[in-house]
Amino acid sequence: MAAPPRGEARKRRPLPVPKMAAAAPPVRAGPGAGGGAGVVAAMAARGAEAEALFEAHTAAELRAVERRLRAGIEQKREELRQMVGERYRDLIEAADTIAEMRRSAERLLGAVRGLQRGGTARPGPAGTVRPPAHQSFYGAAAQLKLLLEVPEQVWGAVEGGRYLPAARLHLLGAHLRRQLQLDTPRARSSAVLARFPILLRQVAAASHLRSTVLQESKALLRCPTGSEQAVAEALCAIMLLEDSSPRQALADFLLARKMAIQQLLNQPHHGAGIKAQVCSLMELLSTTLFQAHALFYTVPEGVPPEPALPCGLLFSTLESSTGQSPAGRGGVLQEDLKLSSWFKYLPESVVEFQPALRTLAHPISQEYLRETLQQWINMCSEDIRTGVRTLLVYVKSMKGLAGIRDAVWELLSSESSSHSWEAVCRRLLGRPVSLWEELLQELFLDRLQTLTKEGFDSISSSSKQLLAAALQELEAKGGSGAPSKQIQLEHDVSLFLWSESPGDLPGDAAWVSVGQRGPFARSGLAMKAQALTPCVQSFCSSLDSKLKARLEDVLSYLPGDDSVPKEPPRSAFDRFADAGTVQELLRDSCVTCVQHLLGCVQEQLQSAQSQLDAPGDARLNAVLFMARLCQALPELCPHLQRCVLGRAGGAEPKEPRSAKKLGKGKAQEVPPELAKWQGVKAELLQQSLVAYQLWSSAVTKALVQCFTHTLLLDTAGSVLATATNWDEIEIQEETESGSSVTSKIRLPVQPSWHVQCLLFSLCQEVNRVGGHTLPKVTLQELLRSCMAEVLAAYGKLVEQKQEKRPDSFPLTQSRALQLLYDLRYLSIILTAKSEDTKPSRIKQDSGIEKVIDFLEGHIDPFDLDVFTPHLNSNLNRLVQRTSVLFGLLTGTENQYTSRGGALSSQELHNILPLASSQIRFGLLPLSMSSSRKSKSTARSTERVQGQAAAAVLPREDEARPGSLFRQLLTDDEDTAAPSLFKLGWLSGMTK
């Protein structure tokens, strides 16, 4: 093909010209820019711009611009030439190729037409009869053709997963080689191989075909998703190729499944893959037993077969593949080969060829099948337990274990797995089989135990670290800087009690009642009412959150409701059969965790016991923190109770009525979980009492030591420094003549200053730790120990005075009266009022009597008889006046009458009626209108209550609530302002 002229090519490819035109304009930006062709075109078009260019630049600059423009023009021309030349060469080569293809196609079409004309003109040999020599030649040729076709047919069957037809075709090829005598030792010198050397390659590839079919068939046996028919055909292929028996086929089948189990266990496991692996193992085991029944089990004679349980599939497939049944007759060759023109020349032995076993395939006996399968299960169980135990190590939560268990349950309970499972197991093994209970349940329980132990060990260690950090912060000295606000509140709980914070009341307190709130909703006021400081709340909140996470993790493994739900009828196993074991494991682990925490507290208390000093010591704050912590744990850690009780419900469990009223009527047995929870609470309370006892001992020792030092000072100045004002009382005495004589006596009405300082300091210390929340036992022990120390101090004073040293200050009657007044007042305030302390009170009274006898020995007996009634009256009034000031010590035991009693006509106050729905505050005293008028009557009804014993108790009617308000009204009777308690708005608040 000739090339077109250049002018024509230039018309077709006009692209370079616009390129040049587009590249030229940027030169207008300045004389130093590239692409001078644009500047030349602009200068030729517009003369004004050319003149401006000549005016703005010198001749040298203009020549430089000209040189750059010419160089750019030449460069563009060269690029244009190269582009046009390359495109023309490509175009010429393409045209030559198209022309050559056209000539080749014409030659091919001509040859085909010639063949067609020659075939139609040649006469055919129809109706001719070949001689026998030609017939044998065509038969041999057809066999050779079939022998060449067999490998391709075998490979096609293998690729399609039809291993039994592949094995039969391979055996047909071996039969053809025997027919053609290609397997004999002298086959290489035969005329057939000399004429067809390609057959040598076919003979060599025959062994490779056999190994491939065997390998693929055994690979199918390891696949758990293979159907029963496919497995039967694979086993038949192996039996035909290896000429093996059904027992050997059973061994091959079980060995392949064992290798499949090992392959599943050796797979990489990450996250959700563990669930898939365990489910695949269970599916493989159940499928193996189902397929073993369908393949190898035969129904005994006389027993009708069940259509729902197919069996003996291996033997029926083997019969059909060997031609023993009518369904298997017809040869090995496929239908596409029968349509070939050379098929009719094949001999009858090839067309009707059927493979056969050397030995007869006898059915497997049920005893042998049972023993073999049981051995296989025992052998695989060890591998499965070892592998699954290794897999479960990577499961870090009980929720993951529950997910795996539920997945296994769903798999084994599905319609395909649970259908006739029990009947199959009884036929094969003679017993029911539960894969979960025999293989996995124990492994899951072991992993549950490990996870629970690790979880609670982590909680124990973190709680121990948190406790150590809190104690270290509480015991830190104040030199480094001011303590934080929370530490200040721990040092003085009263600051926390009487401070306001935004969280004192919940945001919905106005419209949501206390009864409608959840069990875990607690306001700031409730925390202050119980003296639960922020540090205690923080510790309990941290511990409760960890227990909640652990409990939720365990509950994911347990049934959702309190009652275990019934499994459906087709359930493979009971998922929640081990719920009781799991709950007991949770309970024991939780109790162990609490005991570990108590052990840490006990160690800290033992280390602090020998180092406690004055009440201001920082170690005392740590001891009080541990006391409050042990006291608050059952209250502020609700999930601790749920862990011990093992309840799965969301509501807070309540103790049964039988457990609360064991003392009434017939005692009922306490549930073990409730007994364990009561034991945990008792241990916590006992440890709290031990810590409070350390605090009370330290406080008593420090305060009474100062009291003893002041009491034993034996100088006139010390006696005057501690003395208080005495009251002057007029008394009338009858003389011997019967006339009355008025005299004045002076008696103490206040205790000594060191006594008041002792009691007030004691109240301050009790108030500083939240005295209203102190356990009753602790407060009684504090009073008992304090009274014992006070008696010891008075005993030292008695011993000191009994020595009668010449330099000692004499014990005068006035000082003896003051000491007697102080001692009796202290015995009233510091004596515990509960019934449990009666034995100790008797013991203390005997000690007091000795001191009192000694002091009364320094008082004139006649004066003592006169002073005693007035002294008792002063004591009675003093106790009532100081009952509010020292209320934390005196308490309310046996001092006031019951509020439920009827009001007498002599009572000077009324009780404000309160709302019956919710009691937010106690009963309020309300002054009566006749209170001022009955002032003199009320005073006249006071009677002096003298007792033989020294411990004088205040009158009940004068110590009732409201006595303080009555006293204020009596002192302020001339005030014109109305009383607050006479206004009606106060009673309206409660309605």
XYZ file of C-alpha atoms in Angstrom, residues 302-785:
484
model
C -36.348 -59.896 60.613
C -36.363 -56.238 61.605
C -38.280 -53.980 59.223
C -36.261 -50.984 58.015
C -37.251 -47.471 59.028
C -37.595 -44.997 56.157
C -36.562 -42.139 58.450
C -33.253 -43.886 59.252
C -31.509 -44.911 56.000
C -28.677 -47.389 56.381
C -26.447 -49.701 54.310
C -25.804 -47.028 51.709
C -22.195 -48.163 51.138
C -23.221 -51.670 50.222
C -26.054 -50.587 47.911
C -23.710 -48.134 46.157
C -21.066 -50.834 45.845
C -23.562 -53.248 44.323
C -24.731 -50.716 41.770
C -21.169 -49.754 40.811
C -20.076 -53.397 40.330
C -23.172 -54.349 38.326
C -24.570 -56.699 40.920
C -27.882 -54.832 40.927
C -30.023 -54.098 37.849
C -29.527 -50.380 38.363
C -25.795 -50.724 37.837
C -25.867 -52.681 34.559
C -25.041 -51.000 31.291
C -21.284 -50.575 31.504
C -18.966 -47.808 32.535
C -18.998 -45.678 29.370
C -20.950 -42.456 29.432
C -23.632 -41.483 26.926
C -21.507 -38.962 25.019
C -18.996 -41.668 24.137
C -21.753 -43.961 22.898
C -22.725 -41.378 20.291
C -19.283 -41.523 18.644
C -18.921 -43.199 15.248
C -16.254 -45.610 16.500
C -18.311 -46.861 19.463
C -19.931 -49.598 17.379
C -16.559 -51.203 16.731
C -15.841 -51.767 20.456
C -15.994 -55.399 21.580
C -18.702 -56.560 23.960
C -16.221 -57.075 26.812
C -15.400 -53.369 26.760
C -18.934 -52.079 26.324
C -20.340 -54.191 29.164
C -17.288 -53.857 31.433
C -18.044 -53.701 35.185
C -15.366 -53.414 37.915
C -15.384 -56.075 40.594
C -13.790 -56.765 43.988
C -11.563 -59.755 44.503
C -13.246 -60.577 47.793
C -16.926 -60.476 48.594
C -18.011 -57.345 50.523
C -19.627 -58.775 53.658
C -21.677 -56.437 55.900
C -20.018 -55.291 59.126
C -21.359 -56.880 62.283
C -22.982 -54.620 64.859
C -20.528 -55.676 67.596
C -17.499 -54.807 65.497
C -19.094 -51.527 64.413
C -19.895 -50.613 68.052
C -16.402 -51.443 69.312
C -14.695 -49.584 66.486
C -16.812 -46.466 66.878
C -16.362 -46.453 70.670
C -12.592 -46.730 70.286
C -12.651 -43.907 67.777
C -14.725 -41.716 70.112
C -12.366 -42.419 73.019
C -9.357 -41.660 70.858
C -10.832 -38.424 69.519
C -12.100 -37.315 72.936
C -8.585 -36.854 74.264
C -7.588 -34.772 71.254
C -10.781 -32.716 71.471
C -10.410 -32.053 75.193
C -6.805 -31.000 74.796
C -7.537 -28.833 71.780
C -10.686 -27.210 73.131
C -8.976 -26.512 76.463
C -6.259 -24.706 74.504
C -8.866 -22.817 72.511
C -10.816 -21.725 75.582
C -7.713 -20.055 76.977
C -8.283 -17.312 74.407
C -11.872 -16.748 75.633
C -11.552 -13.961 78.198
C -15.154 -13.586 79.358
C -18.057 -15.728 80.465
C -20.196 -14.001 77.883
C -17.933 -15.486 75.228
C -18.257 -18.917 76.828
C -22.033 -18.521 76.910
C -22.008 -17.572 73.241
C -20.039 -20.705 72.355
C -22.301 -22.885 74.517
C -25.466 -21.417 72.983
C -24.074 -21.847 69.488
C -23.305 -25.514 70.209
C -26.783 -25.937 71.692
C -28.445 -24.399 68.650
C -26.343 -26.573 66.360
C -27.065 -29.836 68.153
C -30.727 -28.932 68.727
C -31.403 -28.043 65.108
C -33.778 -30.175 63.065
C -31.008 -31.734 61.005
C -28.841 -32.676 64.006
C -31.435 -33.689 66.575
C -33.517 -35.796 64.186
C -33.305 -39.443 65.309
C -30.053 -38.738 67.181
C -30.934 -40.939 70.119
C -32.011 -43.827 67.866
C -28.789 -43.603 65.844
C -26.655 -43.585 69.009
C -28.479 -46.573 70.432
C -28.036 -48.503 67.166
C -24.331 -47.683 66.820
C -23.136 -47.519 70.442
C -25.920 -49.141 72.428
C -26.353 -46.053 74.655
C -27.423 -42.413 74.410
C -24.597 -39.972 73.708
C -24.451 -36.313 74.768
C -21.511 -34.612 73.107
C -21.812 -31.557 75.385
C -21.845 -33.468 78.652
C -19.138 -35.962 77.666
C -16.714 -33.559 75.960
C -17.317 -29.880 76.672
C -19.208 -29.310 79.919
C -16.283 -30.060 82.201
C -13.943 -27.929 80.066
C -16.337 -24.998 80.216
C -16.722 -25.313 83.981
C -12.933 -25.363 84.399
C -12.609 -22.251 82.280
C -15.450 -20.634 84.231
C -13.625 -21.337 87.455
C -10.406 -19.904 86.072
C -12.113 -16.756 84.777
C -13.980 -16.257 88.056
C -10.818 -16.692 90.099
C -8.859 -14.339 87.866
C -11.654 -11.757 87.937
C -12.034 -11.722 91.714
C -8.265 -11.879 92.209
C -8.051 -8.756 90.090
C -10.783 -7.124 92.185
C -8.959 -8.108 95.379
C -5.614 -6.739 94.222
C -7.114 -3.497 92.911
C -9.126 -3.039 96.122
C -6.005 -3.637 98.171
C -4.110 -1.036 96.153
C -6.998 1.401 96.434
C -7.164 0.861 100.202
C -3.424 1.347 100.587
C -3.536 4.556 98.533
C -6.466 5.912 100.568
C -4.764 5.100 103.878
C -1.491 6.604 102.703
C -3.285 9.795 101.759
C -5.107 9.889 105.082
C -1.940 9.290 107.089
C 0.097 11.836 105.130
C 1.516 14.669 107.205
C 0.301 18.175 106.516
C 3.775 19.641 105.924
C 3.777 19.131 102.164
C 0.663 21.224 101.632
C -2.953 21.668 102.549
C -4.932 18.408 102.382
C -7.690 18.016 99.852
C -11.299 18.669 100.699
C -12.145 14.978 100.870
C -9.307 14.376 103.311
C -10.515 17.269 105.439
C -13.971 15.699 105.526
C -12.413 12.430 106.653
C -10.577 14.243 109.455
C -13.794 15.886 110.641
C -17.016 14.192 109.553
C -19.095 16.999 111.068
C -17.883 19.274 108.270
C -19.344 16.816 105.819
C -22.591 16.412 107.743
C -23.337 20.138 108.020
C -22.224 21.219 104.554
C -24.498 21.661 101.570
C -23.788 20.213 98.150
C -25.738 20.114 94.863
C -26.258 16.361 95.122
C -27.991 16.395 98.502
C -31.382 15.995 96.856
C -32.034 14.272 93.520
C -33.371 16.385 90.708
C -36.762 14.659 90.756
C -37.232 14.826 94.517
C -40.246 17.107 94.097
C -42.400 14.600 92.211
C -40.861 11.157 92.856
C -41.386 9.724 96.328
C -38.808 7.673 98.161
C -40.862 4.500 97.793
C -40.929 4.872 94.006
C -37.152 5.114 93.666
C -34.995 2.211 92.732
C -33.019 0.221 95.295
C -29.722 1.772 94.151
C -30.863 5.419 94.156
C -29.348 7.235 97.125
C -29.282 10.955 97.677
C -26.522 13.002 99.239
C -28.632 13.557 102.339
C -28.917 9.815 102.831
C -25.131 9.546 102.681
C -24.779 12.337 105.229
C -27.394 10.783 107.489
C -25.268 7.632 107.576
C -21.961 9.582 107.812
C -20.666 7.936 104.641
C -17.902 10.285 103.575
C -16.883 10.870 99.932
C -13.780 8.690 100.325
C -15.903 5.782 101.547
C -18.422 6.401 98.777
C -15.654 6.492 96.171
C -14.104 3.248 97.400
C -17.463 1.461 97.566
C -18.489 2.810 94.163
C -15.272 1.553 92.592
C -15.653 -1.868 94.198
C -19.355 -2.058 93.308
C -18.707 -1.195 89.656
C -16.151 -3.992 89.404
C -18.499 -6.423 91.114
C -21.285 -5.323 88.788
C -19.165 -6.004 85.709
C -18.178 -9.403 87.086
C -21.790 -10.218 88.014
C -23.119 -9.211 84.600
C -20.476 -11.382 82.986
C -21.508 -14.367 85.119
C -25.224 -13.712 84.598
C -24.709 -13.948 80.842
C -23.935 -17.631 81.442
C -27.008 -18.163 83.627
C -30.705 -18.124 82.729
C -32.276 -14.700 82.508
C -35.083 -15.254 85.025
C -35.079 -16.498 88.585
C -36.651 -19.752 87.475
C -34.695 -21.813 84.984
C -36.680 -21.959 81.738
C -37.638 -25.321 80.338
C -35.765 -26.358 77.239
C -37.761 -27.247 74.114
C -38.560 -30.923 73.467
C -35.851 -31.255 70.827
C -33.151 -29.785 73.052
C -29.877 -31.651 72.723
C -28.862 -30.884 76.316
C -29.814 -28.670 79.227
C -27.862 -25.450 78.824
C -28.442 -24.345 82.412
C -27.905 -27.661 84.176
C -24.763 -26.285 85.830
C -26.374 -22.991 86.921
C -26.212 -24.006 90.579
C -22.521 -24.851 90.287
C -21.786 -21.512 88.627
C -23.696 -19.598 91.306
C -21.884 -21.451 94.065
C -18.588 -20.682 92.346
C -19.535 -17.004 92.136
C -20.589 -16.977 95.783
C -17.394 -18.635 97.048
C -15.170 -16.384 94.949
C -16.966 -13.272 96.159
C -16.721 -14.347 99.810
C -13.023 -15.083 99.313
C -12.556 -11.620 97.830
C -14.281 -9.996 100.821
C -12.205 -12.053 103.241
C -9.055 -10.984 101.424
C -10.108 -7.358 101.769
C -10.882 -7.925 105.449
C -7.457 -9.494 105.870
C -5.856 -6.352 104.445
C -7.927 -4.206 106.822
C -6.940 -6.411 109.731
C -3.258 -6.089 108.865
C -3.553 -2.328 108.685
C -5.339 -2.209 112.039
C -2.729 -4.399 113.678
C 0.084 -2.220 112.377
C -1.703 0.945 113.556
C -2.683 -0.417 116.960
C 0.708 0.141 118.546
C 1.195 3.588 117.003
C -2.012 5.387 117.947
C -1.537 8.577 119.938
C -3.730 11.551 120.719
C -7.062 12.107 118.976
C -5.393 14.437 116.487
C -3.146 11.669 115.175
C -3.467 11.078 111.422
C -3.411 7.305 111.931
C -6.687 7.555 113.813
C -8.289 8.965 110.657
C -7.145 5.889 108.763
C -8.581 3.626 111.467
C -11.915 5.463 111.357
C -11.934 5.266 107.558
C -11.565 1.480 107.718
C -14.283 1.291 110.375
C -16.721 3.300 108.244
C -15.691 1.344 105.152
C -16.455 -2.052 106.696
C -19.717 -0.662 108.017
C -20.755 0.761 104.632
C -19.764 -2.077 102.286
C -23.030 -4.056 102.603
C -25.021 -0.845 102.129
C -23.113 0.854 99.312
C -22.159 -2.299 97.399
C -25.522 -3.821 96.420
C -23.859 -6.046 93.844
C -21.835 -7.632 96.630
C -25.105 -8.915 98.070
C -26.267 -10.092 94.659
C -22.982 -11.926 94.094
C -23.266 -13.749 97.408
C -26.980 -14.493 97.141
C -26.621 -15.496 93.510
C -29.878 -13.918 92.391
C -30.254 -13.263 88.683
C -33.121 -10.779 89.006
C -32.683 -7.038 88.884
C -34.532 -6.262 92.127
C -32.752 -6.277 95.430
C -33.309 -9.627 97.134
C -35.034 -9.582 100.483
C -34.490 -11.846 103.385
C -37.329 -14.294 103.925
C -39.606 -13.728 106.874
C -38.566 -17.007 108.363
C -34.992 -15.751 108.558
C -36.061 -12.575 110.351
C -38.308 -14.224 112.896
C -36.389 -17.301 113.837
C -36.935 -16.513 117.486
C -40.721 -16.585 117.213
C -42.489 -19.876 116.940
C -40.901 -22.817 115.233
C -37.455 -22.042 113.831
C -37.107 -22.601 110.108
C -33.922 -23.458 108.302
C -32.085 -20.496 106.773
C -31.131 -20.922 103.106
C -27.388 -21.541 102.732
C -26.825 -18.523 100.478
C -28.616 -16.269 102.970
C -26.604 -17.732 105.822
C -23.411 -17.036 103.912
C -24.461 -13.438 103.253
C -25.292 -12.971 106.924
C -21.864 -14.350 107.754
C -20.198 -11.863 105.414
C -22.107 -8.984 106.986
C -21.207 -10.225 110.451
C -17.498 -10.360 109.546
C -17.625 -6.842 108.124
C -19.442 -5.528 111.201
C -17.032 -7.278 113.528
C -14.034 -5.737 111.756
C -15.742 -2.346 111.910
C -16.271 -2.753 115.652
C -12.603 -3.687 116.098
C -11.549 -0.497 114.319
C -13.982 1.605 116.353
C -12.647 -0.009 119.524
C -9.120 1.082 118.634
C -10.390 4.608 118.145
C -12.352 4.634 121.408
C -9.369 3.279 123.334
C -7.068 5.939 121.945
C -9.562 8.745 122.612
C -10.316 7.543 126.141
C -6.656 7.144 126.989
C -5.716 10.616 125.781
C -8.634 12.510 127.336
C -8.683 10.726 130.702
C -4.919 11.103 130.976
C -5.327 14.892 130.933
C -8.240 14.586 133.362
C -6.183 12.459 135.739
C -3.277 14.883 135.644
C -5.546 17.800 136.618
C -7.342 15.771 139.268
C -4.146 14.708 141.011
C -2.664 18.198 141.168
C -2.395 18.766 144.922
C -1.934 22.503 145.224
C -4.225 25.272 146.346
C -3.900 27.016 142.992
C -4.955 23.932 141.054
C -7.948 23.446 143.345
C -9.059 27.050 142.851
C -8.442 26.857 139.090
C -10.835 23.932 138.706
C -13.482 25.216 141.150
C -16.852 26.492 139.971
C -19.534 28.709 141.496
C -21.628 27.168 144.283
C -25.288 27.807 144.935
C -26.556 29.325 148.164
C -29.689 27.668 149.530
C -31.828 28.788 152.471
C -33.041 26.003 154.744
C -35.242 26.018 157.787
C -34.293 23.906 160.770
C -36.273 23.184 163.862
C -34.559 23.757 167.169
C -35.016 21.774 170.333
C -37.517 24.315 171.584
C -39.633 23.836 168.480
C -38.857 27.138 166.814
C -37.609 27.235 163.217
C -34.260 28.728 162.372
C -33.357 29.843 158.824
C -29.833 29.123 157.730
C -27.931 29.199 154.453
C -25.877 26.405 152.980
C -23.642 26.423 149.895
C -23.631 23.433 147.568
C -22.037 22.789 144.185
C -24.371 23.132 141.205
C -21.801 22.621 138.461
C -19.094 20.029 138.036
C -15.473 21.037 138.133
C -13.934 22.530 135.042
C -11.809 19.505 134.275
C -14.938 17.320 134.460
C -16.782 19.567 132.045
C -13.735 19.683 129.768
C -13.529 15.884 129.793
C -17.162 15.410 128.849
C -17.176 18.185 126.287
C -13.979 16.932 124.645
C -15.452 13.451 124.576
C -18.585 14.798 122.881
C -16.449 16.708 120.405
C -14.548 13.572 119.449
C -17.762 11.558 119.095
C -19.335 14.342 117.042
C -16.226 14.629 114.884
C -16.627 11.015 113.723
C -20.403 11.206 113.242
C -21.655 10.108 116.613
C -25.207 9.412 115.513
C -23.956 6.592 113.283
C -21.623 4.983 115.788
C -22.643 1.433 116.656
C -24.365 1.177 120.004
C -21.800 -1.339 121.174
C -18.974 1.054 120.373
C -20.578 3.951 122.205
C -21.279 1.792 125.257
C -17.724 0.501 125.207
C -16.461 4.074 124.984
C -18.503 5.116 128.046
C -17.538 1.973 129.943
C -13.808 2.376 129.303
